[in-house]
Coordinates of C-alpha atoms in Angstrom, one line a residue:
M1 CA 90.6 183.7 -70.5
K2 CA 93.0 182.9 -67.7
L3 CA 92.3 184.7 -64.4
D4 CA 95.5 185.3 -62.3
T5 CA 94.6 185.3 -58.7
A6 CA 98.0 186.0 -57.3
P7 CA 98.5 189.5 -55.9
T8 CA 100.9 191.7 -58.0
A9 CA 101.6 194.2 -55.3
D10 CA 101.9 194.5 -51.5
F11 CA 98.3 194.8 -50.5
S12 CA 96.8 195.2 -47.0
D13 CA 95.0 192.2 -45.5
E14 CA 91.7 193.9 -46.3
Q15 CA 92.7 194.5 -49.9
K16 CA 93.7 190.9 -50.2
R17 CA 90.3 189.7 -48.9
Y18 CA 88.6 191.9 -51.5
L19 CA 90.6 190.3 -54.3
E20 CA 89.8 186.9 -53.0
G21 CA 86.1 187.7 -52.8
F22 CA 86.3 189.4 -56.2
M23 CA 87.7 186.3 -57.9
S24 CA 85.2 184.1 -56.1
G25 CA 82.4 186.2 -57.4
L26 CA 83.6 186.0 -61.0
Q27 CA 84.0 182.3 -60.8
V28 CA 80.4 181.9 -59.5
G29 CA 79.2 184.1 -62.3
R30 CA 80.9 181.9 -64.9
V31 CA 79.2 178.8 -63.4
G32 CA 75.8 180.5 -63.5
R33 CA 76.2 181.5 -67.1
A34 CA 77.2 178.0 -68.0
F35 CA 74.0 176.6 -66.5
A36 CA 71.9 179.3 -68.2
A37 CA 73.4 178.3 -71.6
G38 CA 72.5 174.7 -71.0
G39 CA 76.1 173.6 -70.3
A40 CA 77.6 171.9 -67.3
P41 CA 80.2 173.6 -65.1
A42 CA 83.8 172.5 -65.5
A43 CA 85.4 170.7 -62.6
A44 CA 87.4 173.8 -61.7
A45 CA 84.1 175.7 -61.3
S46 CA 82.7 173.4 -58.6
A47 CA 80.6 174.9 -55.8
P48 CA 82.5 176.3 -52.9
S49 CA 83.1 173.9 -50.0
E50 CA 80.8 173.8 -47.1
P51 CA 81.9 176.0 -44.1
T52 CA 83.8 174.2 -41.4
G53 CA 85.2 175.1 -38.0
P54 CA 83.7 176.9 -35.0
D55 CA 81.9 179.6 -37.2
A56 CA 80.4 177.0 -39.6
A57 CA 76.8 177.0 -38.1
A58 CA 76.6 180.8 -38.3
L59 CA 78.0 180.9 -41.9
K60 CA 75.6 178.2 -43.0
A61 CA 72.7 180.2 -41.6
Q62 CA 73.9 183.2 -43.5
D63 CA 74.4 181.2 -46.7
K64 CA 70.8 179.9 -46.4
V65 CA 69.6 183.5 -46.3
T66 CA 71.5 184.7 -49.3
A67 CA 70.6 181.5 -51.2
S68 CA 67.0 182.3 -50.8
G69 CA 67.5 185.7 -52.4
K70 CA 67.3 187.8 -49.2
K71 CA 69.9 190.3 -47.9
L72 CA 71.8 189.9 -44.8
A73 CA 71.6 192.7 -42.2
D74 CA 74.7 194.9 -42.1
Q75 CA 75.8 193.4 -38.8
E76 CA 75.8 190.0 -40.4
K77 CA 78.0 191.3 -43.2
F78 CA 80.4 192.8 -40.7
K79 CA 80.8 189.5 -38.9
R80 CA 81.3 187.7 -42.2
E81 CA 83.9 190.2 -43.5
L82 CA 86.0 190.0 -40.4
H83 CA 85.0 188.0 -37.4
P84 CA 85.4 190.3 -34.3
F85 CA 87.7 187.8 -32.6
D86 CA 90.0 187.9 -35.6
G87 CA 90.3 191.6 -35.4
Y88 CA 92.2 192.2 -32.1
E89 CA 95.3 193.5 -33.8
R90 CA 93.1 196.0 -35.7
L91 CA 91.6 197.2 -32.4
K92 CA 95.1 197.5 -31.0
D93 CA 96.2 199.6 -34.0
Q94 CA 93.2 201.9 -33.4
A95 CA 94.3 202.2 -29.8
R96 CA 97.8 203.1 -30.7
N97 CA 96.5 205.9 -33.0
N98 CA 93.7 206.9 -30.6
A99 CA 91.4 206.4 -33.5
N100 CA 87.6 206.3 -33.4
P101 CA 86.1 203.0 -34.7
T102 CA 84.4 202.8 -38.0
P103 CA 80.7 201.8 -37.8
A104 CA 81.6 198.2 -38.7
D105 CA 84.3 198.1 -36.0
N106 CA 82.0 199.7 -33.5
F107 CA 79.8 196.7 -33.9
R108 CA 82.8 194.2 -33.8
W109 CA 84.5 195.6 -30.8
R110 CA 81.3 195.0 -28.7
Y111 CA 82.4 191.4 -28.8
Y112 CA 85.3 192.6 -26.5
G113 CA 82.7 194.4 -24.4
I114 CA 83.4 197.9 -25.5
F115 CA 80.7 200.2 -27.1
W116 CA 81.4 203.4 -28.9
V117 CA 78.6 205.6 -27.6
A118 CA 79.0 208.8 -29.6
P119 CA 77.3 211.2 -30.0
A120 CA 76.1 210.9 -26.3
Q121 CA 79.8 210.6 -25.3
T122 CA 82.7 210.6 -27.7
S123 CA 84.2 207.6 -26.0
Y124 CA 83.7 203.9 -25.3
M125 CA 81.6 202.3 -22.6
A126 CA 82.8 198.9 -21.3
R127 CA 80.5 196.2 -19.9
L128 CA 81.8 193.2 -18.0
R129 CA 81.0 189.5 -17.4
I130 CA 80.4 188.7 -13.8
P131 CA 78.8 185.2 -13.5
N132 CA 75.9 185.4 -10.9
G133 CA 76.9 189.0 -10.3
I134 CA 79.4 188.1 -7.5
L135 CA 82.9 189.5 -7.3
K136 CA 85.7 189.6 -4.7
H137 CA 86.6 192.7 -2.7
W138 CA 90.0 193.0 -4.5
Q139 CA 88.2 192.8 -7.9
M140 CA 86.0 195.7 -6.8
S141 CA 89.1 197.7 -5.9
G142 CA 90.8 196.7 -9.1
L143 CA 87.8 197.9 -11.1
A144 CA 88.0 201.2 -9.3
D145 CA 91.6 201.6 -10.3
L146 CA 90.8 200.8 -14.0
A147 CA 87.8 203.2 -14.1
E148 CA 90.0 205.9 -12.7
A149 CA 93.0 205.3 -14.9
Y150 CA 91.1 204.6 -18.2
G151 CA 87.5 205.8 -17.7
G152 CA 85.5 208.7 -16.2
G153 CA 86.2 207.8 -12.6
Y154 CA 82.9 206.1 -11.8
T155 CA 80.9 203.0 -12.7
H156 CA 77.3 202.1 -13.1
V157 CA 75.7 198.9 -11.7
T158 CA 73.3 197.6 -14.4
T159 CA 70.0 195.7 -14.4
R160 CA 71.9 192.5 -15.3
A161 CA 73.9 192.5 -12.1
N162 CA 76.9 193.9 -13.9
F163 CA 79.2 196.9 -14.1
Q164 CA 79.7 199.5 -16.8
I165 CA 82.8 201.7 -17.1
R166 CA 82.3 204.9 -19.2
E167 CA 84.3 207.7 -20.9
I168 CA 87.1 205.4 -22.2
E169 CA 89.2 207.1 -24.9
P170 CA 90.1 204.9 -27.9
K171 CA 93.8 204.9 -26.8
N172 CA 92.8 203.2 -23.5
A173 CA 90.4 200.6 -24.9
V174 CA 92.9 197.7 -25.1
A175 CA 94.5 198.6 -21.8
L176 CA 91.1 198.4 -20.1
I177 CA 90.1 195.1 -21.7
E178 CA 93.4 193.5 -20.7
G179 CA 93.3 195.2 -17.2
I180 CA 89.9 193.6 -16.6
Q181 CA 91.3 190.2 -17.4
D182 CA 94.3 190.9 -15.1
I183 CA 92.0 191.0 -12.1
G184 CA 90.2 187.7 -13.0
L185 CA 87.2 189.2 -14.8
C186 CA 86.5 189.6 -18.4
S187 CA 84.3 191.6 -20.9
R188 CA 84.3 189.1 -23.8
G189 CA 81.0 188.7 -25.4
S190 CA 79.2 191.2 -23.2
G191 CA 77.8 193.1 -26.1
A192 CA 76.5 192.7 -29.7
D193 CA 75.1 189.3 -30.9
N194 CA 76.3 187.3 -27.9
I195 CA 75.1 185.6 -24.8
R196 CA 75.2 188.3 -22.2
N197 CA 76.2 188.4 -18.6
V198 CA 74.8 185.3 -16.7
T199 CA 72.6 186.4 -13.8
G200 CA 71.7 184.3 -10.8
T201 CA 70.2 184.7 -7.3
P202 CA 72.3 187.3 -5.6
T203 CA 71.9 185.6 -2.2
A204 CA 72.9 182.2 -3.6
G205 CA 74.4 180.0 -1.0
I206 CA 73.4 182.2 1.9
D207 CA 69.6 182.5 1.6
P208 CA 67.6 180.7 4.3
Q209 CA 64.7 180.0 1.9
E210 CA 66.5 179.1 -1.3
L211 CA 65.9 175.8 -3.0
L212 CA 69.2 175.7 -4.8
D213 CA 72.5 177.6 -4.9
T214 CA 72.7 179.0 -8.4
R215 CA 76.4 179.9 -8.3
P216 CA 77.9 176.6 -9.7
Y217 CA 75.3 176.5 -12.6
A218 CA 75.8 180.2 -13.6
R219 CA 79.6 179.7 -13.4
E220 CA 79.5 176.5 -15.5
W221 CA 77.4 178.2 -18.2
H222 CA 79.7 181.3 -18.1
Y223 CA 82.8 179.3 -18.8
H224 CA 81.1 177.1 -21.3
I225 CA 80.3 180.2 -23.3
L226 CA 83.8 181.7 -23.0
N227 CA 85.5 178.6 -24.2
D228 CA 83.4 177.8 -27.3
R229 CA 83.7 180.2 -30.2
S230 CA 80.8 178.5 -32.0
L231 CA 78.5 180.1 -29.4
Y232 CA 79.4 183.5 -30.7
G233 CA 77.5 183.1 -34.0
L234 CA 74.1 184.3 -32.8
P235 CA 71.8 186.4 -34.9
R236 CA 71.1 188.7 -32.0
K237 CA 71.8 189.1 -28.2
F238 CA 70.7 186.4 -25.8
N239 CA 70.1 186.4 -22.0
V240 CA 70.1 183.5 -19.5
A241 CA 69.2 183.6 -15.8
F242 CA 69.2 181.1 -13.0
D243 CA 66.9 181.6 -10.1
G244 CA 67.3 179.6 -6.9
A245 CA 64.0 180.7 -5.3
G246 CA 65.8 183.1 -2.9
R247 CA 64.3 186.2 -1.3
V248 CA 65.7 188.6 -4.0
A249 CA 64.1 188.3 -7.4
V250 CA 66.3 187.7 -10.4
L251 CA 63.6 188.5 -13.0
E252 CA 64.5 185.3 -14.8
E253 CA 61.2 185.3 -16.8
T254 CA 62.5 188.4 -18.7
N255 CA 65.3 186.3 -20.2
D256 CA 65.5 184.2 -23.4
I257 CA 66.2 181.2 -21.1
A258 CA 64.8 181.1 -17.6
F259 CA 65.9 178.4 -15.2
S260 CA 63.7 178.6 -12.1
A261 CA 64.3 176.3 -9.2
V262 CA 61.2 174.3 -8.2
E263 CA 60.6 171.4 -5.9
V264 CA 59.0 168.4 -7.7
K265 CA 56.9 166.2 -5.5
D266 CA 57.1 162.5 -5.4
G267 CA 54.8 160.3 -7.5
F268 CA 54.9 162.1 -10.9
G269 CA 57.3 159.9 -12.9
V270 CA 60.5 161.8 -12.2
D271 CA 62.8 161.8 -9.1
A272 CA 61.4 164.0 -6.3
G273 CA 63.6 166.9 -5.4
V274 CA 64.8 170.3 -6.8
W275 CA 64.7 170.8 -10.5
F276 CA 64.8 173.8 -12.8
R277 CA 61.6 174.7 -14.5
L278 CA 62.4 175.8 -18.1
G279 CA 61.1 179.0 -19.6
I280 CA 62.0 180.4 -23.0
G281 CA 61.4 183.5 -25.0
G282 CA 61.4 186.3 -22.5
I283 CA 61.9 189.8 -23.8
T284 CA 59.8 192.3 -21.9
G285 CA 60.9 195.2 -24.1
H286 CA 58.8 193.4 -26.7
R287 CA 56.0 192.8 -24.2
D288 CA 56.7 189.1 -23.7
F289 CA 57.8 187.0 -20.7
A290 CA 59.5 183.6 -20.9
K291 CA 56.8 180.9 -21.4
Y292 CA 56.9 177.9 -19.2
S293 CA 55.6 174.5 -20.3
D294 CA 55.7 171.3 -18.3
I295 CA 59.4 170.8 -18.9
V296 CA 61.8 170.4 -15.9
V297 CA 65.5 170.1 -16.1
R298 CA 68.0 168.5 -13.8
P299 CA 70.3 171.3 -12.5
E300 CA 73.4 169.4 -13.7
D301 CA 71.9 169.3 -17.2
A302 CA 71.2 173.0 -17.4
T303 CA 74.3 173.8 -19.5
A304 CA 73.6 171.1 -22.0
V305 CA 70.0 172.3 -22.4
A306 CA 71.0 175.9 -22.8
D307 CA 73.6 175.0 -25.3
A308 CA 71.1 173.1 -27.4
I309 CA 68.6 175.9 -27.3
V310 CA 71.2 178.4 -28.4
R311 CA 72.3 176.2 -31.3
V312 CA 68.8 175.9 -32.6
F313 CA 68.5 179.7 -32.3
I314 CA 71.7 180.1 -34.3
E315 CA 70.3 177.9 -37.1
H316 CA 66.9 179.5 -37.3
G317 CA 67.2 183.1 -36.1
D318 CA 66.4 185.9 -38.5
R319 CA 69.6 187.4 -40.0
T320 CA 67.9 190.0 -42.2
N321 CA 65.8 192.1 -39.8
R322 CA 67.4 193.1 -36.5
T323 CA 64.1 194.0 -34.9
K324 CA 62.8 190.5 -35.4
A325 CA 66.0 188.6 -34.7
R326 CA 65.5 187.6 -31.0
L327 CA 64.5 184.2 -29.9
K328 CA 60.9 185.3 -29.2
Y329 CA 60.4 185.7 -33.0
V330 CA 61.7 182.2 -33.8
L331 CA 59.2 180.9 -31.3
D332 CA 56.4 183.0 -32.7
N333 CA 57.1 181.8 -36.2
M334 CA 57.9 178.2 -35.5
G335 CA 55.8 177.6 -32.4
H336 CA 57.2 176.5 -29.0
D337 CA 56.4 172.8 -29.5
Q338 CA 58.3 172.6 -32.8
F339 CA 61.2 174.5 -31.4
L340 CA 61.5 172.3 -28.4
K341 CA 61.3 169.2 -30.6
L342 CA 64.4 170.5 -32.4
V343 CA 66.1 171.0 -29.1
E344 CA 65.3 167.5 -28.0
E345 CA 66.7 166.2 -31.3
R346 CA 69.9 168.0 -30.6
L347 CA 70.0 166.7 -27.0
K348 CA 69.3 163.2 -28.3
K349 CA 66.8 162.6 -25.5
P350 CA 63.3 163.8 -24.6
F351 CA 62.7 166.4 -21.9
A352 CA 61.4 165.4 -18.5
R353 CA 57.9 166.7 -18.1
V354 CA 55.6 167.0 -15.1
P355 CA 52.0 168.4 -14.6
A356 CA 51.5 171.6 -12.8
D357 CA 50.3 169.9 -9.6
A358 CA 53.7 168.1 -9.4
I359 CA 55.4 171.4 -8.5
A360 CA 55.3 172.6 -4.9
P361 CA 54.6 176.3 -4.2
R362 CA 57.7 178.3 -4.4
P363 CA 58.9 180.6 -1.6
S364 CA 57.8 184.2 -2.0
F365 CA 60.1 187.1 -2.9
D366 CA 60.8 189.9 -0.5
R367 CA 60.8 193.1 -2.4
M368 CA 63.0 194.9 0.2
A369 CA 65.5 192.1 0.7
H370 CA 68.1 193.8 -1.5
I371 CA 68.2 196.8 0.9
G372 CA 69.3 196.7 4.6
A373 CA 70.4 193.8 6.9
H374 CA 69.0 190.3 6.5
R375 CA 69.9 187.1 8.3
Q376 CA 71.7 184.5 6.3
K377 CA 71.2 180.7 6.6
Q378 CA 74.6 180.7 8.3
A379 CA 74.1 181.3 12.0
G380 CA 75.2 184.8 13.2
L381 CA 75.8 186.1 9.7
N382 CA 73.9 188.7 7.6
W383 CA 73.9 190.2 4.2
V384 CA 73.6 194.0 4.0
G385 CA 72.1 195.6 0.9
V386 CA 73.4 199.0 -0.1
A387 CA 71.2 201.4 -2.0
L388 CA 72.8 203.4 -4.9
P389 CA 71.7 206.7 -6.4
V390 CA 70.3 205.1 -9.7
G391 CA 73.2 202.7 -9.9
K392 CA 76.2 205.0 -9.8
L393 CA 79.4 204.5 -7.8
T394 CA 82.5 206.6 -7.6
C395 CA 85.9 205.0 -7.5
E396 CA 86.4 206.1 -3.9
Q397 CA 83.1 204.5 -3.0
M398 CA 84.1 201.3 -4.8
R399 CA 87.4 201.0 -2.9
G400 CA 85.6 201.8 0.3
I401 CA 83.0 199.0 -0.3
G402 CA 85.8 196.6 -1.1
K403 CA 87.5 197.5 2.2
I404 CA 84.3 197.0 4.1
A405 CA 83.7 193.6 2.5
Q406 CA 87.2 192.5 3.2
D407 CA 87.3 193.7 6.9
L408 CA 83.7 193.1 8.0
G409 CA 82.2 190.6 5.5
D410 CA 83.2 187.4 3.8
G411 CA 85.0 189.3 1.0
D412 CA 82.2 189.0 -1.6
I413 CA 80.2 191.8 -3.2
R414 CA 77.0 190.6 -4.8
L415 CA 75.4 192.7 -7.5
T416 CA 71.6 192.6 -8.1
V417 CA 69.3 193.3 -11.0
W418 CA 67.9 196.1 -8.9
Q419 CA 71.0 198.3 -9.6
N420 CA 72.6 197.8 -6.2
F421 CA 74.7 195.3 -4.3
L422 CA 75.0 193.2 -1.1
I423 CA 77.8 192.8 1.3
S424 CA 77.6 189.2 2.6
G425 CA 79.0 187.4 5.6
V426 CA 78.6 190.3 8.1
R427 CA 78.6 189.1 11.7
D428 CA 75.7 190.2 13.9
D429 CA 77.9 192.5 16.0
N430 CA 79.3 194.2 12.9
V431 CA 76.0 195.1 11.1
A432 CA 75.8 198.5 12.8
L433 CA 79.5 199.2 12.0
V434 CA 79.0 198.2 8.3
T435 CA 76.0 200.6 8.2
A436 CA 78.0 203.4 9.6
A437 CA 80.9 202.7 7.3
V438 CA 78.6 202.7 4.2
E439 CA 77.1 206.0 5.3
K440 CA 80.7 207.5 5.6
L441 CA 81.0 206.8 1.9
G442 CA 77.8 208.8 1.1
L443 CA 75.7 205.7 0.5
A444 CA 72.9 204.1 2.6
T445 CA 71.6 200.8 3.7
E446 CA 68.1 202.2 4.6
V447 CA 66.1 204.3 2.2
S448 CA 62.4 205.0 1.5
N449 CA 60.2 202.6 -0.4
V450 CA 60.3 205.0 -3.3
R451 CA 64.1 205.1 -3.5
A452 CA 64.6 201.4 -2.8
G453 CA 62.8 200.5 -6.1
L454 CA 64.0 203.5 -8.2
I455 CA 65.8 202.2 -11.3
A456 CA 67.0 204.1 -14.4
C457 CA 69.1 203.1 -17.5
T458 CA 72.0 205.3 -18.6
G459 CA 69.8 207.7 -20.5
N460 CA 70.9 210.2 -23.1
A461 CA 73.8 211.4 -21.0
G462 CA 75.6 208.3 -22.1
C463 CA 73.5 206.4 -24.6
K464 CA 72.8 207.4 -28.2
F465 CA 69.5 205.6 -28.3
A466 CA 67.9 207.3 -25.3
A467 CA 65.5 210.2 -25.7
S468 CA 65.7 211.6 -22.2
D469 CA 68.2 211.9 -19.3
T470 CA 66.7 209.1 -17.3
K471 CA 69.1 209.0 -14.3
R472 CA 68.7 212.8 -13.7
H473 CA 64.9 212.5 -14.0
A474 CA 64.7 209.5 -11.8
A475 CA 66.7 211.3 -9.1
A476 CA 64.2 214.2 -9.4
I477 CA 61.2 211.9 -9.0
G478 CA 62.9 210.4 -5.9
D479 CA 63.6 213.8 -4.4
W480 CA 60.2 215.2 -5.1
C481 CA 58.2 212.2 -3.9
D482 CA 60.3 211.5 -0.8
E483 CA 59.3 214.9 0.6
R484 CA 55.6 214.6 -0.2
V485 CA 54.6 211.0 0.0
K486 CA 55.1 208.6 3.0
L487 CA 54.8 205.3 1.3
D488 CA 54.4 202.2 3.5
T489 CA 54.7 199.5 0.9
P490 CA 57.4 198.4 -1.6
L491 CA 57.2 200.1 -5.0
N492 CA 59.2 200.0 -8.2
I493 CA 59.6 203.0 -10.4
H494 CA 61.6 202.3 -13.6
L495 CA 62.8 204.8 -16.2
T496 CA 64.1 203.6 -19.5
G497 CA 65.5 205.7 -22.3
C498 CA 64.3 203.9 -25.4
H499 CA 62.6 200.8 -26.9
H500 CA 65.4 198.5 -25.8
S501 CA 64.0 198.9 -22.3
C502 CA 67.2 198.2 -20.4
A503 CA 65.4 199.4 -17.2
Q504 CA 62.3 197.2 -18.0
H505 CA 59.6 199.8 -17.6
F506 CA 56.9 197.4 -18.7
I507 CA 57.3 195.2 -15.6
S508 CA 57.3 198.0 -13.0
D509 CA 54.6 199.3 -10.7
I510 CA 55.2 202.7 -12.4
G511 CA 57.3 202.6 -15.6
L512 CA 58.3 205.5 -17.8
I513 CA 59.8 205.2 -21.3
A514 CA 61.5 208.2 -22.7
A515 CA 60.1 210.1 -25.7
K516 CA 60.4 213.4 -27.4
V517 CA 57.2 215.1 -26.5
P518 CA 55.5 218.4 -27.7
G519 CA 57.0 221.5 -26.1
A520 CA 55.8 225.1 -26.2
T521 CA 54.8 224.8 -29.8
E522 CA 53.8 222.0 -32.2
E523 CA 57.2 222.3 -33.9
D524 CA 59.1 222.2 -30.6
T525 CA 59.9 219.0 -28.7
V526 CA 61.4 218.4 -25.3
E527 CA 62.5 215.4 -23.2
G528 CA 59.6 213.5 -21.8
Y529 CA 58.0 210.1 -21.2
H530 CA 55.0 207.8 -21.6
L531 CA 54.0 206.5 -18.2
F532 CA 52.7 203.0 -17.5
T533 CA 51.3 201.4 -14.3
G534 CA 50.6 197.8 -13.2
G535 CA 53.6 195.9 -14.5
G536 CA 54.8 193.0 -12.5
F537 CA 57.2 190.1 -12.3
G538 CA 57.3 186.6 -10.8
P539 CA 53.8 185.4 -9.8
D540 CA 52.5 188.9 -10.7
A541 CA 54.1 189.0 -14.1
D542 CA 52.3 191.2 -16.6
I543 CA 52.9 194.2 -18.9
G544 CA 51.8 197.6 -17.6
Q545 CA 49.1 199.7 -19.1
E546 CA 49.7 203.2 -20.4
V547 CA 48.2 205.9 -18.2
Y548 CA 49.9 209.1 -19.4
H549 CA 51.2 209.8 -22.9
D550 CA 53.6 212.6 -23.8
V551 CA 54.6 213.7 -20.3
K552 CA 57.2 216.4 -20.1
A553 CA 60.1 215.3 -17.9
E554 CA 59.6 218.4 -15.7
D555 CA 56.0 217.2 -15.0
A556 CA 56.8 213.6 -14.2
P557 CA 57.6 214.0 -10.5
R558 CA 54.2 215.6 -9.9
L559 CA 52.3 213.0 -11.8
V560 CA 54.0 210.2 -9.9
E561 CA 53.2 212.0 -6.7
G562 CA 49.5 212.2 -7.7
L563 CA 49.4 208.5 -8.5
L564 CA 51.0 207.5 -5.2
K565 CA 48.6 209.8 -3.2
A566 CA 45.6 208.4 -5.2
Y567 CA 46.7 204.9 -4.2
L568 CA 47.1 205.8 -0.5
A569 CA 43.7 207.6 -0.4
N570 CA 41.7 205.0 -2.4
R571 CA 43.3 201.6 -1.8
A572 CA 40.9 198.9 -0.6
S573 CA 42.8 198.2 2.6
P574 CA 46.3 199.0 4.0
E575 CA 47.3 195.5 2.7
E576 CA 46.4 196.3 -0.9
T577 CA 49.6 196.8 -3.0
F578 CA 50.0 199.6 -5.5
L579 CA 50.1 196.8 -8.2
T580 CA 46.7 195.5 -7.2
F581 CA 45.3 199.0 -6.9
S582 CA 46.5 200.1 -10.3
R583 CA 45.2 196.9 -12.0
R584 CA 41.8 197.5 -10.5
H585 CA 41.5 200.7 -12.5
D586 CA 41.9 201.6 -16.2
G587 CA 44.0 204.5 -17.3
E588 CA 41.2 207.0 -17.4
A589 CA 40.2 206.2 -13.8
L590 CA 43.8 206.5 -12.6
R591 CA 44.2 209.9 -14.2
K592 CA 41.0 211.1 -12.5
L593 CA 42.0 209.8 -9.1
A594 CA 45.5 211.3 -9.5
G595 CA 44.1 214.6 -10.7
A596 CA 41.8 214.8 -7.7
E597 CA 44.8 214.4 -5.4
A598 CA 46.7 217.1 -7.3
T599 CA 43.9 219.6 -6.7
A600 CA 43.1 218.6 -3.1

């Protein structure tokens, strides 16, 4: 029987792809039947050629899954049917018609940095790429114009030192994406199965204690990603962070790849000086930090090492189960040593390794260095950290900050993973003026210890995954505790809306993860949280312990108040931190102490 593969009518591109796949499937079926009958396939029925081009590694990984008899996750099928970067005209067509995306296209368009967030909001959210979290004053003003023209008139600073623009109608999606590029930024690859925004020390280049300026390394990796399509074939999202040992923590150990600047002492077989210590596999939403071995990386080799790690991940990551598709699970299954051996093979050289005593002690973080005025390494200059109400900025505030940075700073705005930003290059005699100007915008450079460390994800007001309105509830906790507790030590309170843990509740002094909890009756549920204490980062890295389960959102402020008062009344000394105090007690003991304060 002759099979005519030529189309007999004017079909759409999607219909043509169906016909091509249909005929390929029939051909494969004929080959299989020939083998089953003991015959050999004809020359015309030879196996399909091996994938080539920039998508080849990802396609081969998918083929390996299907050849083993397993099923690809839907998202893998979406990528195979139409690679997102081949669908821009389709996105433009949807914009012309103000059409909502299909589920498959909702996933694809995240490769352009836009996320359809219905039913929370019937609109797109856009996320950017800002390497090292640093942008210029005119870019800040430009983003304000874009958020006003195409979004809801505000932005959110995220926990990856990034911006989100929300409430974008489908008709405005392409205009926004292209407008972001017009001002020298981009949103490409900031969502879905891609390497996300590259974070780095926010005080890079200006910090008196830093070992290394992370900006050139974050920038190199950023552009390396943007200009190599083969790095967009990951099985799941991927995070990379560069820490230069400055005063403001980057939380690099929560990333898939952590490059931590360290000083290697002389006499240990490698050149003395500043290297990156390599950590891999961080994903604190799954209760794991990046694990460090004895590997150190020359800073100039960081991009090559990261590239090799990502490519091994592309080859071996799980493409059937999205919940087990992150790098952590490759490492769990394969073991760190075997994984790193594959990375070395790809690099074609062994890693440099040093014992723990070869590394000098790193400078300590300052948990309040992201708020208020702090001296730079440059004489007579300062950075000024501005606190935000759970990360939110109006367009008017953005333009005002841009103007302040232009007139009174060096023109840079430096976002942090603590949902706020710094204005750098402020002369000593202008610090007071900057503070006053910031206050005119309704913001502040000095806040309480409670508010300085108060972080919340978007919550169910703008995210379909969230179970509670985290930003509103975080503000309520701040308002309640500020009036009732005079805290004299830094503290972090993080509220996250779902298991994705964008606000990283597990590593906070007090962390709350949203849940639907019992209401007035057993059948009734209301917004609420499970509450954890004792999480930490850096040298104190650990996952918090659950203290309260099924807390109604309305009760959270009082419970946090009780914990803080219990700490102040029962700490071993004024120097004991809340972290140390909470780790000295189990959940039952903390509940009793907090309960005693509530009834006192």
